[in-house]
Amino acid sequence: IWDNTELASQLQKAADSILEFEKHSKECILNSKNPLPTNLVENWNSLGVRLRDIAWTISQDVLGNIGRVKLILPDFVPAASLDAWKITAVLNNMDRLEVRGRDSLGISVSLHFSSSQSFEDFCATITRAGLEEEFTKRLKCPTLENLSIRLDSHSLAAPSLMFIYKVSQEVGALGDNVAAIRRNIKADHILWHALGSKSVETNVWSHTRWASNGVINIANCHPVDEQTEPTSEETDRYWISGALNGDVDNFQALAQKVKLADGLSISPKITTDAKIIPVLVDYYYRRCHDLKQAFFKAVNEFEGSVAICLSSSLEPGRTYLALKGSGQSLFIGLCKQGYVFASEVYGLVEQTNRYIRLDGATEHIPGHPESAGQIFILNDKATELEGLEAFHLDGSPIELSEKNIRIAEITTRDINRGHFEHFLLKEIFDAPSSIEKTLQGKYFIENKFDGQAKVNLGPEVFPVELAEKFKNRQISRILLIGQGTAAVAGIAIASMMQRALKGSDIEVRAIKATELSGYSMEENMAKTLIIAVSQSGTTTDTNRTVDMVRARQASVLAIVNRRNSDLTYKVDGVMYTSDGRDIEMSVASTKAFYSQVVAGYLLGLNIASLIGTIGNKEVRRELQELLSLPNKIASVLQNRHDIEVLARQYATTRRDWAVVGSGSTKAAADEIRIKLSELCYKSIATDYIEDKKHIDLSSEPLTLVCTAGLPAMALRDSVK
């Protein structure tokens, strides 16, 4: 494709044709004059998602990357196009991972020459290009700074080089750091002359940081290396570099250990705990002269929850990974030509959807928490499982097989920020579309004034057996469970169901999953319907509670966003929100919350219709209100500028904030509290409008009153 523009054009046309087919087919389903089975609609949703994935992969991940590679590849080294692609792939992934931390970014490009002659030819090339003085200067950086170079000309038969690029800025926008690194790499002629040399092997990895230890500066930016003070006079000794997610809780004690034993100190410029990783590995290597053994010894001494990456010129064809503790994650993507690893699945899905997840929490020896953790070694001489070595922390091997390989449910399309400044804004503007997809195929309204209106839920959503239980009055209680935002969605759904089921003897209540499992569990729950609300379908507390109520004969439905997630296999029926794969990258959930509430409303209307507490007229009105919701949300979003003016005018006038609501708007108040707390790091009070006196009014908080949707009399009271 790189050299064949005609092939690239044909591929783009194919991607466009796939999208056109998907769009036309979707319109046929939406415009059907008769209600379609929800399993057919759901199957189409799944197929439509895959079609959009394929088109996106062709146009963005393949063809789009060709353009991005050309942006950094200088004209004078066309032979380095593969290495330019590797660098581009890593930077693309870091662009996605920045959402987890972006105060600094570093990338390591290491290469091993096939022979001494190849390295000598490189040196001659940069001399002719007038770059010898710059090369020598960059070799002498005492700490691993931006544009520094490390040379190892002694450890192996042929030399190795490591090029480092770093950027650090406490305040900035997503994408700024990656853009700065791209510019530095493109302008580095020494790097490209090295990559253009004959028969060089390369290894590229990067780290974006959210500082937990150490100030935000270039010195603390990862990668960090083994150099200590007093500095060595050698500029061509071996190097060891590493990066860390998490915290090495005992790094100060370990640094003191190295100082007392060898008289070597970490530079005061470097205050990140990550520095102890290559330093301690080097400490043990100088004693055992075995990098693998040194890495194992060091990892076993680290206390805390850590995910570690380490590479060295001592073994240029290998990369060491370690995961220890439950607070971090690490994934290894299996590619046909090598490996890609990341701390999140979306950091590798551009290259592959097949991966292995490291386990840092399970105790290898039960009852011995220090035995929890794993070490993997990646070898560039093989691919797939053949190039992986896996171990427990005590060195005992882990047998890997196909059963260890997982398939990613997402693609880069799910995590594309588009033209928005950040993911939260994008996801807020996605809300109308998410609601439309949630409603798609799940209702039927005859096109006449008082025609039939009904909720259209198939047995895979609302099982026939459950419908019969309601008709025969065998369900006396409905409990909405969830955690966090999903629990608040449950409160909103319960409020609606209480109104819709008024006149029946069915109790409807929302309760946190942990509260139900911990304090409200009954021996026999055969007359209870549990509706579990979850965005990911993997919330541990919710899933554990579902297991407990199932064991007590409760019926269980799920409102969930992720198709084939753990929760979907534990329940009797599943109501998917959106298209069953509507990823939220922002910590603050938005579109998922709205879609969960809409899905719950559909379930409530379906139950009310079954037991006869509402008639066709009410169902028609409620469905029409739900159908108008996307446009109403869009109309609010059109006032973005006015909202910003109000926020700037009032939000900063008070140190303390409070949110109040009544009836259904109390759930809105609770959700606003969660959103503002997550986004602004503020402790925010919430209460019923009538009980606002319980809020500490002495603090004179800025009070947001939620009134949308209240009856006229309640609205007048709220204003008063």
XYZ file of C-alpha atoms in Angstrom:
720
model
C 0.000 0.000 0.000
C 2.940 2.317 0.824
C 4.102 2.295 -2.805
C 0.760 1.671 -4.538
C -1.538 4.706 -4.565
C -4.049 2.883 -6.788
C -4.434 0.129 -4.187
C -4.870 2.744 -1.462
C -7.617 4.402 -3.506
C -9.403 1.075 -4.014
C -9.261 0.332 -0.296
C -10.755 3.718 0.546
C -13.579 3.114 -1.929
C -14.211 -0.266 -0.298
C -14.423 1.367 3.139
C -16.861 3.971 1.800
C -19.012 1.233 0.227
C -19.175 -0.678 3.511
C -20.372 2.426 5.342
C -22.970 3.148 2.660
C -24.306 -0.415 2.890
C -24.487 -0.198 6.689
C -26.318 3.127 6.522
C -28.869 1.873 3.971
C -29.530 -1.343 5.904
C -30.015 0.578 9.132
C -32.563 2.858 7.459
C -34.512 -0.185 6.243
C -34.759 -1.507 9.795
C -35.684 1.845 11.319
C -38.354 2.492 8.686
C -40.009 -0.910 8.998
C -43.806 -0.597 9.095
C -44.128 -3.560 11.451
C -42.362 -4.205 14.762
C -39.264 -6.340 14.278
C -38.109 -8.963 16.812
C -35.593 -7.390 19.178
C -33.168 -10.266 18.657
C -33.125 -9.388 14.934
C -32.506 -5.726 15.750
C -29.794 -6.683 18.246
C -28.109 -8.988 15.720
C -28.161 -6.135 13.224
C -26.713 -3.765 15.818
C -23.860 -6.206 16.360
C -23.300 -6.626 12.615
C -23.530 -2.879 12.040
C -20.861 -2.285 14.677
C -18.557 -4.774 12.949
C -19.119 -3.156 9.552
C -18.255 0.263 10.949
C -15.186 -1.283 12.598
C -13.965 -2.722 9.292
C -14.468 0.531 7.421
C -12.719 2.493 10.181
C -9.775 0.076 10.289
C -9.227 0.419 6.550
C -9.557 4.197 6.353
C -7.950 5.229 9.663
C -5.720 2.482 11.087
C -4.273 1.450 7.703
C -4.568 4.288 5.187
C -4.531 7.026 7.820
C -1.331 5.669 9.304
C 0.467 5.917 5.984
C -0.022 9.663 6.116
C 1.102 9.830 9.744
C 4.250 7.835 8.961
C 5.134 10.203 6.120
C 4.805 13.136 8.518
C 7.830 11.981 10.536
C 9.918 10.149 7.912
C 12.560 12.371 6.247
C 13.006 12.063 2.497
C 16.655 11.016 2.776
C 15.947 7.651 4.517
C 13.108 5.865 2.685
C 14.598 2.556 3.886
C 13.551 3.435 7.452
C 9.817 3.361 6.671
C 9.177 0.256 8.820
C 10.844 1.839 11.841
C 8.921 5.056 11.184
C 5.746 2.965 11.279
C 6.777 1.408 14.618
C 7.407 4.840 16.126
C 4.118 6.128 14.708
C 2.224 3.141 16.118
C 3.630 3.739 19.596
C 2.853 7.462 19.474
C -0.676 6.747 18.233
C -1.214 4.518 21.254
C 0.229 7.109 23.621
C -2.178 9.646 22.153
C -4.970 7.376 23.399
C -3.379 6.565 26.762
C -2.828 10.245 27.592
C -6.361 10.348 28.971
C -4.982 8.414 31.974
C -2.191 10.927 32.584
C -0.530 13.618 30.520
C 1.758 15.795 32.619
C 4.817 14.345 30.859
C 5.629 11.955 28.036
C 8.776 10.081 27.101
C 9.732 7.628 24.381
C 12.710 5.305 23.983
C 13.913 4.251 20.528
C 16.674 1.687 20.948
C 18.498 -0.035 18.129
C 21.114 -2.748 17.884
C 23.541 -2.825 14.978
C 24.070 -6.169 13.253
C 27.853 -5.706 13.185
C 30.632 -3.364 14.213
C 31.044 -2.454 10.552
C 27.422 -1.311 10.370
C 28.017 0.987 13.347
C 31.240 2.345 11.818
C 29.359 3.110 8.600
C 26.769 5.023 10.654
C 29.523 7.043 12.368
C 31.044 7.882 8.995
C 27.626 8.994 7.709
C 26.982 11.436 10.551
C 30.535 12.766 10.245
C 29.946 13.547 6.572
C 26.638 15.183 7.539
C 28.411 17.425 10.074
C 26.588 15.829 13.039
C 29.548 14.309 14.909
C 29.836 17.137 17.460
C 26.100 17.022 18.240
C 26.279 13.233 18.605
C 29.150 13.460 21.094
C 27.387 16.172 23.099
C 24.167 14.160 23.360
C 26.097 11.142 24.647
C 27.245 13.096 27.721
C 23.866 13.806 29.404
C 24.262 12.774 33.093
C 20.508 12.186 33.380
C 18.239 10.811 30.712
C 17.098 14.134 29.259
C 15.228 15.075 26.114
C 17.325 14.295 22.997
C 19.912 12.377 25.020
C 21.579 9.308 23.504
C 23.071 6.267 25.256
C 25.728 4.161 23.533
C 26.844 0.666 24.519
C 29.821 -0.415 22.435
C 31.207 -3.098 24.789
C 28.476 -5.468 25.998
C 27.913 -7.398 22.759
C 29.649 -8.062 19.459
C 28.000 -4.995 17.951
C 27.024 -1.642 19.520
C 23.567 -0.500 20.635
C 22.085 3.001 20.768
C 19.148 4.411 22.705
C 17.518 7.699 21.676
C 15.359 9.462 24.268
C 12.690 12.111 23.659
C 10.808 13.772 26.499
C 8.335 16.567 27.072
C 6.870 17.841 30.335
C 4.177 20.434 30.992
C 1.909 20.634 33.992
C -0.891 22.327 32.057
C -1.823 21.485 28.487
C -4.306 19.833 26.162
C -4.555 16.205 25.120
C -2.312 15.657 22.118
C 0.134 18.483 22.847
C 2.837 16.177 24.220
C 2.639 13.635 21.408
C 2.773 16.446 18.837
C 5.943 17.816 20.478
C 7.579 14.366 20.463
C 6.694 13.872 16.779
C 8.394 17.174 15.914
C 11.535 16.254 17.860
C 11.766 12.839 16.223
C 11.223 14.156 12.697
C 13.953 16.777 13.186
C 16.519 14.321 14.602
C 18.753 13.499 11.638
C 21.103 11.420 13.796
C 18.235 9.049 14.645
C 17.203 8.684 11.022
C 20.747 8.054 9.839
C 20.957 5.299 12.470
C 17.619 3.790 11.430
C 18.691 3.977 7.794
C 21.756 1.832 8.506
C 21.925 -1.713 7.191
C 20.453 -4.478 9.383
C 19.474 -2.728 12.603
C 16.976 -4.191 15.058
C 14.725 -1.731 16.886
C 12.639 -1.647 20.037
C 10.274 1.276 20.732
C 8.285 1.951 23.886
C 6.822 4.999 25.566
C 5.242 6.204 28.804
C 2.841 9.011 29.623
C 2.857 10.084 33.236
C 0.464 11.243 35.904
C 2.830 12.287 38.667
C 2.259 10.585 42.010
C 5.885 10.730 43.181
C 8.229 13.499 42.127
C 7.639 16.903 40.645
C 6.575 17.357 37.033
C 9.773 17.918 35.045
C 11.923 16.354 32.343
C 14.199 14.597 34.830
C 11.252 12.722 36.355
C 9.733 11.875 32.993
C 9.976 8.186 32.102
C 11.997 6.380 30.794
C 14.633 6.667 33.511
C 17.943 4.829 33.511
C 20.497 3.296 35.882
C 22.917 6.276 36.015
C 23.792 7.459 39.510
C 26.212 9.870 41.194
C 29.126 10.120 41.113
C 28.651 9.788 37.373
C 30.749 7.376 35.379
C 33.366 8.776 33.003
C 32.360 6.115 30.488
C 29.929 7.213 27.791
C 29.743 3.821 26.093
C 28.863 1.416 28.934
C 25.704 -0.665 29.010
C 22.403 1.002 29.801
C 19.256 -0.133 31.587
C 16.058 1.900 31.232
C 12.632 1.493 32.773
C 9.193 2.973 33.365
C 6.596 2.568 36.089
C 2.865 2.733 36.593
C 1.918 2.759 40.268
C 4.091 3.425 43.297
C 7.212 1.790 44.712
C 6.359 2.492 48.342
C 9.829 1.629 49.672
C 11.893 3.391 46.999
C 13.658 5.647 49.505
C 14.769 2.679 51.606
C 16.016 0.877 48.500
C 17.898 3.974 47.314
C 19.556 4.152 50.730
C 20.494 0.474 50.442
C 22.324 1.115 47.148
C 24.057 4.170 48.604
C 25.292 2.351 51.701
C 26.505 -0.654 49.724
C 28.125 1.041 46.723
C 28.358 4.745 47.543
C 26.082 5.571 44.606
C 23.268 8.116 44.927
C 20.345 9.088 42.751
C 20.674 12.630 41.396
C 18.681 15.140 43.476
C 17.184 16.335 40.173
C 15.296 13.034 39.989
C 12.607 12.504 42.625
C 10.371 9.938 40.935
C 10.169 6.489 42.535
C 10.501 4.951 39.047
C 14.245 5.714 39.120
C 14.863 2.957 41.650
C 13.792 0.314 39.112
C 16.820 0.486 36.753
C 19.091 1.477 39.650
C 18.224 -1.616 41.711
C 18.342 -3.906 38.674
C 21.824 -2.525 37.941
C 22.766 -3.039 41.607
C 22.009 -6.745 41.334
C 23.395 -7.093 37.811
C 26.806 -5.886 38.949
C 26.778 -8.743 41.457
C 25.335 -11.627 39.434
C 26.026 -10.553 35.804
C 22.644 -11.957 34.757
C 19.968 -9.421 33.765
C 17.076 -11.843 34.197
C 18.173 -12.807 37.691
C 18.780 -9.158 38.588
C 15.293 -8.182 37.395
C 13.653 -10.927 39.454
C 15.569 -9.917 42.574
C 14.637 -6.253 42.156
C 10.939 -6.852 41.481
C 10.654 -9.034 44.574
C 12.005 -6.183 46.690
C 9.559 -3.564 45.423
C 6.657 -2.875 47.768
C 3.396 -1.453 46.465
C 1.261 -1.874 43.382
C 3.471 -1.638 40.284
C 3.466 -2.244 36.535
C 7.022 -2.183 35.187
C 8.679 -2.119 31.780
C 12.460 -2.523 31.447
C 14.882 -2.863 28.544
C 18.673 -2.926 28.301
C 21.533 -2.961 25.823
C 22.692 -6.093 27.652
C 19.809 -7.953 25.993
C 18.603 -5.741 23.112
C 16.223 -8.395 21.810
C 14.268 -8.728 25.039
C 11.820 -6.588 27.013
C 10.991 -7.280 30.651
C 7.504 -6.667 32.069
C 6.292 -7.116 35.637
C 2.959 -6.670 37.373
C 2.656 -6.761 41.132
C -0.409 -5.863 43.208
C -4.029 -5.236 42.250
C -3.949 -1.517 41.493
C -2.372 -1.643 38.021
C -2.870 -3.521 34.771
C -0.667 -4.668 31.915
C -1.616 -6.220 28.570
C 0.536 -7.888 25.906
C -0.837 -7.760 22.370
C 0.106 -10.633 20.074
C 1.014 -9.499 16.559
C 2.238 -11.554 13.619
C 5.549 -9.668 13.569
C 6.108 -9.078 17.287
C 4.450 -7.642 20.367
C 2.797 -4.475 21.582
C 2.191 -3.929 25.288
C 0.182 -1.315 27.169
C -1.454 -0.567 30.499
C -4.907 -0.443 28.846
C -6.402 -2.591 26.080
C -7.079 0.485 23.962
C -3.316 1.050 23.865
C -2.857 -1.990 21.625
C -6.038 -2.510 19.564
C -4.708 -0.560 16.576
C -2.188 -3.353 16.043
C -4.087 -6.435 17.284
C -7.240 -7.611 19.043
C -5.528 -10.658 20.602
C -3.869 -10.148 23.948
C -2.782 -11.670 27.253
C -3.524 -9.923 30.523
C -0.981 -10.137 33.324
C -2.298 -11.032 36.785
C -0.723 -9.107 39.639
C -3.254 -9.959 42.350
C -3.622 -13.762 42.530
C -1.388 -15.385 45.138
C 0.802 -18.100 43.625
C 1.099 -19.572 47.115
C -2.277 -19.191 48.895
C -1.941 -17.255 52.125
C 1.283 -15.553 51.004
C 0.419 -12.134 49.530
C 4.062 -11.532 48.617
C 3.743 -14.316 46.018
C 1.157 -12.353 43.994
C 2.492 -11.050 40.713
C 3.888 -12.107 37.354
C 6.923 -11.431 35.168
C 6.868 -11.731 31.373
C 9.848 -11.555 29.022
C 9.250 -10.662 25.365
C 11.722 -12.040 22.823
C 11.981 -10.446 19.391
C 13.291 -13.672 17.831
C 9.827 -15.243 17.876
C 6.170 -14.223 17.827
C 2.867 -15.231 19.418
C 3.218 -17.501 22.470
C 6.587 -18.875 21.294
C 8.351 -15.597 22.060
C 6.883 -15.181 25.536
C 8.394 -16.366 28.788
C 6.084 -16.116 31.801
C 6.973 -16.597 35.461
C 5.675 -16.255 38.970
C 7.734 -13.968 41.197
C 9.623 -16.936 42.660
C 10.859 -17.839 39.181
C 8.601 -20.837 38.614
C 7.346 -20.884 35.017
C 3.769 -20.215 33.928
C 2.500 -22.484 31.167
C 0.870 -20.383 28.455
C -1.680 -21.724 25.977
C -4.433 -20.474 23.693
C -6.806 -20.311 26.669
C -4.728 -17.407 28.032
C -5.435 -15.332 24.923
C -8.351 -12.912 25.040
C -10.082 -11.039 22.230
C -10.597 -7.287 22.585
C -14.186 -6.087 22.240
C -13.196 -2.580 21.123
C -11.321 -0.910 18.280
C -9.677 2.472 17.871
C -13.026 3.758 16.571
C -14.475 3.478 20.075
C -11.777 5.666 21.563
C -11.518 8.315 18.879
C -11.891 11.801 20.364
C -12.653 13.392 17.005
C -12.572 17.193 16.968
C -13.457 17.557 20.658
C -10.944 18.970 23.131
C -11.489 16.106 25.567
C -13.478 12.892 25.910
C -16.013 14.252 28.395
C -17.216 16.838 25.889
C -17.383 14.277 23.091
C -19.395 11.862 25.221
C -21.838 14.567 26.298
C -22.477 15.359 22.624
C -22.792 11.613 21.890
C -25.769 11.387 24.266
C -28.585 11.986 21.718
C -27.201 9.278 19.442
C -26.763 6.851 22.362
C -30.398 7.310 23.383
C -31.612 6.844 19.804
C -29.691 3.561 19.562
C -31.090 2.415 22.913
C -34.650 2.992 21.672
C -34.033 1.500 18.237
C -36.378 -1.433 17.527
C -37.755 -1.521 21.077
C -41.086 0.214 20.485
C -43.951 0.326 17.994
C -46.375 3.225 17.470
C -49.078 3.045 14.820
C -49.012 6.091 12.590
C -52.427 7.449 13.519
C -53.840 9.657 16.249
C -54.791 7.010 18.816
C -53.282 3.895 17.229
C -51.633 1.056 19.065
C -48.445 1.797 20.985
C -46.349 -0.813 22.712
C -42.907 -1.620 24.002
C -41.273 -4.259 21.794
C -39.009 -6.451 23.943
C -38.175 -9.973 22.811
C -37.599 -12.981 25.096
C -33.836 -12.385 25.116
C -34.584 -9.049 26.832
C -37.719 -9.905 28.808
C -38.160 -13.710 29.051
C -41.606 -15.250 28.528
C -41.363 -16.942 31.932
C -40.850 -13.588 33.635
C -43.791 -12.064 31.763
C -45.982 -14.932 32.975
C -44.839 -14.347 36.542
C -46.007 -10.745 36.340
C -49.328 -11.694 34.768
C -49.901 -14.289 37.504
C -48.916 -11.828 40.258
C -45.891 -13.948 41.235
C -43.556 -10.920 41.426
C -44.138 -8.722 44.465
C -40.922 -6.701 44.515
C -38.564 -5.041 42.023
C -35.097 -3.983 43.185
C -32.812 -1.786 41.052
C -29.147 -2.394 41.936
C -25.847 -0.899 40.818
C -22.856 1.073 42.034
C -21.911 4.714 41.478
C -23.627 6.354 38.531
C -25.418 3.081 37.689
C -26.961 3.132 41.170
C -28.242 6.676 40.585
C -29.719 5.528 37.265
C -31.466 2.847 39.312
C -32.968 5.549 41.552
C -34.338 7.404 38.512
C -35.761 4.191 37.039
C -37.339 3.223 40.369
C -39.014 6.634 40.592
C -40.599 6.113 37.174
C -41.622 2.516 37.914
C -43.293 3.530 41.157
C -45.529 5.890 39.180
C -46.162 3.448 36.337
C -47.025 0.547 38.684
C -49.192 2.625 41.001
C -52.255 0.639 42.026
C -50.441 -2.699 41.991
C -49.057 -4.435 45.050
C -45.508 -4.446 43.656
C -42.858 -2.738 45.775
C -40.221 -0.894 43.749
C -36.978 0.225 45.347
C -33.451 1.215 44.341
C -30.608 -0.044 46.515
C -26.828 -0.142 46.168
C -25.607 -3.610 45.214
C -23.309 -3.656 48.238
C -26.169 -2.702 50.558
C -28.324 -5.526 49.234
C -25.597 -8.156 49.456
C -24.381 -6.968 52.838
C -27.528 -6.146 54.779
C -30.791 -6.886 52.930
C -30.415 -10.382 51.512
C -33.283 -12.822 52.147
C -33.251 -16.629 52.068
C -36.021 -16.895 49.457
C -36.264 -14.225 46.761
C -38.400 -16.122 44.251
C -40.930 -13.271 44.136
C -38.267 -10.617 43.533
C -37.091 -9.187 40.217
C -33.588 -7.743 40.351
C -32.668 -5.246 37.635
C -28.877 -4.871 37.643
C -27.594 -1.669 36.041
C -23.965 -1.584 34.873
C -22.015 0.311 32.237
C -19.226 -2.221 31.724
C -20.879 -5.425 32.917
C -17.769 -6.154 34.982
C -18.516 -4.245 38.209
C -17.409 -6.708 40.886
C -19.894 -5.687 43.590
C -22.867 -5.766 41.219
C -21.908 -9.109 39.681
C -21.312 -10.709 43.073
C -24.731 -9.526 44.275
C -26.346 -10.983 41.131
C -24.754 -14.354 41.905
C -26.145 -14.200 45.441
C -29.732 -13.356 44.426
C -29.714 -15.976 41.666
C -28.816 -18.557 44.288
C -31.952 -17.432 46.173
C -34.259 -17.952 43.144
C -34.642 -14.276 42.187
C -35.338 -13.346 38.570
C -32.631 -11.053 37.168
C -32.510 -8.635 34.239
C -29.515 -6.506 33.275
C -29.210 -3.055 31.763
C -25.670 -3.060 30.407
C -23.604 -1.422 27.696
C -21.068 -4.123 26.843
C -22.134 -7.065 24.747
C -20.731 -10.416 26.019
C -19.526 -8.908 29.303
C -19.511 -11.001 32.489
C -22.903 -9.747 33.686
C -24.706 -10.801 30.496
C -23.986 -14.469 31.279
C -25.392 -14.267 34.805
C -28.920 -12.976 34.096
C -32.222 -14.073 32.549
C -32.493 -11.183 30.098
C -30.332 -8.309 28.850
C -31.356 -4.811 27.762
C -28.365 -3.308 25.949
C -27.881 0.430 26.003
C -26.892 2.152 22.762
C -25.490 -0.432 20.315
C -24.036 -2.660 23.019
C -20.573 -1.122 22.733
C -20.677 2.575 23.477
C -17.353 3.175 25.208
C -16.877 5.972 27.737
C -13.296 7.131 28.221
C -14.050 9.938 30.646
C -14.132 9.084 34.334
C -17.392 11.023 34.544
C -20.138 8.930 32.942
C -22.655 10.904 30.868
C -24.227 9.238 27.835
C -24.279 5.850 29.582
C -26.319 7.315 32.443
C -28.953 8.768 30.107
C -29.182 5.526 28.124
C -29.493 3.437 31.292
C -32.435 5.539 32.474
C -34.135 5.296 29.056
C -33.642 1.509 29.016
C -35.144 1.330 32.509
C -38.144 3.385 31.379
C -38.795 0.865 28.590
C -38.683 -2.005 31.081
C -41.031 -0.097 33.384
C -43.532 0.565 30.590
C -43.376 -3.078 29.551
C -44.115 -4.297 33.094
C -46.914 -1.749 33.567
C -48.510 -2.890 30.302
C -48.293 -6.536 31.366
C -50.130 -5.988 34.658
C -52.506 -3.355 33.303
C -51.625 -0.344 35.460
C -51.338 1.874 32.377
C -53.226 1.784 29.106
C -52.427 2.331 25.459
C -52.867 6.113 25.690
C -50.320 6.461 28.526
C -47.849 4.124 26.819
C -48.135 6.143 23.602
C -47.532 9.423 25.447
C -44.543 8.046 27.372
C -42.960 6.560 24.247
C -43.385 9.821 22.356
C -41.710 11.652 25.232
C -38.782 9.211 25.115
C -38.514 9.622 21.345
C -38.341 13.403 21.727
C -35.536 13.172 24.279
C -32.567 13.106 21.824
C -33.727 16.350 20.175
C -34.333 17.975 23.552
C -30.816 17.102 24.706
C -29.408 18.356 21.401
C -31.264 21.651 21.854
C -29.655 22.097 25.273
C -26.223 21.360 23.820
C -26.774 24.041 21.191
C -26.730 26.533 24.061
C -23.187 25.563 24.990
C -21.953 29.157 24.830
C -24.717 30.460 27.095
C -24.065 27.641 29.561
C -20.371 28.545 29.618
C -21.211 32.195 30.328
C -23.420 31.201 33.266
C -20.802 28.805 34.631
C -18.074 31.443 34.501
C -20.393 34.021 36.037
C -21.591 31.977 38.998
C -19.525 28.828 39.608
C -16.488 30.593 41.036
C -18.454 33.010 43.234
C -18.761 30.440 46.034
C -16.275 28.010 47.470
C -19.038 25.546 48.405
C -21.708 24.107 46.127
C -24.955 22.228 46.790
C -27.495 20.470 44.572
C -31.144 19.847 45.505
C -34.081 18.145 43.810
C -37.421 16.517 44.544
C -39.228 13.493 43.147
C -37.566 12.340 39.960
C -35.245 15.350 40.024
C -33.605 14.096 43.244
C -31.879 11.451 41.128
C -30.705 14.227 38.796
C -29.323 16.102 41.812
C -27.474 12.988 43.002
C -25.971 12.447 39.558
C -24.933 16.100 39.223
C -23.194 15.786 42.590
C -21.215 12.787 41.337
C -20.264 14.544 38.085
C -19.138 17.774 39.758
C -17.231 15.856 42.438
C -15.385 13.783 39.814
C -14.598 16.733 37.577
C -13.879 19.474 40.104
C -12.539 17.514 43.101
C -15.058 19.177 45.402
C -17.138 17.765 48.235
C -20.706 18.711 47.286
C -23.857 18.463 49.407
C -27.136 17.140 47.999
C -30.622 16.928 49.505
C -34.322 17.211 48.776
C -35.530 20.712 47.961
C -37.822 20.685 50.966
C -34.941 19.708 53.265
C -32.427 22.232 51.998
C -32.164 23.593 55.526
C -30.144 20.475 56.353
C -27.366 21.737 54.110
C -24.842 23.896 55.896
C -26.301 27.216 54.789
C -23.749 29.068 56.911
C -21.258 28.322 54.141
C -23.521 30.248 51.738
C -23.149 27.625 49.021
C -23.947 28.108 45.381
C -27.124 26.023 45.157
C -28.276 24.365 41.957
C -31.996 23.525 42.039
C -33.190 20.704 39.746
C -36.779 21.359 38.635
C -37.104 20.035 35.070
C -40.109 17.755 34.787
C -41.741 18.654 38.104
C -45.555 19.108 38.199
C -46.726 22.739 38.116
C -47.515 22.958 41.841
C -44.216 21.371 42.853
C -42.423 23.697 40.443
C -44.006 26.768 42.076
C -43.004 25.484 45.517
C -39.444 24.899 44.306
C -39.156 28.416 42.931
C -40.545 29.800 46.172
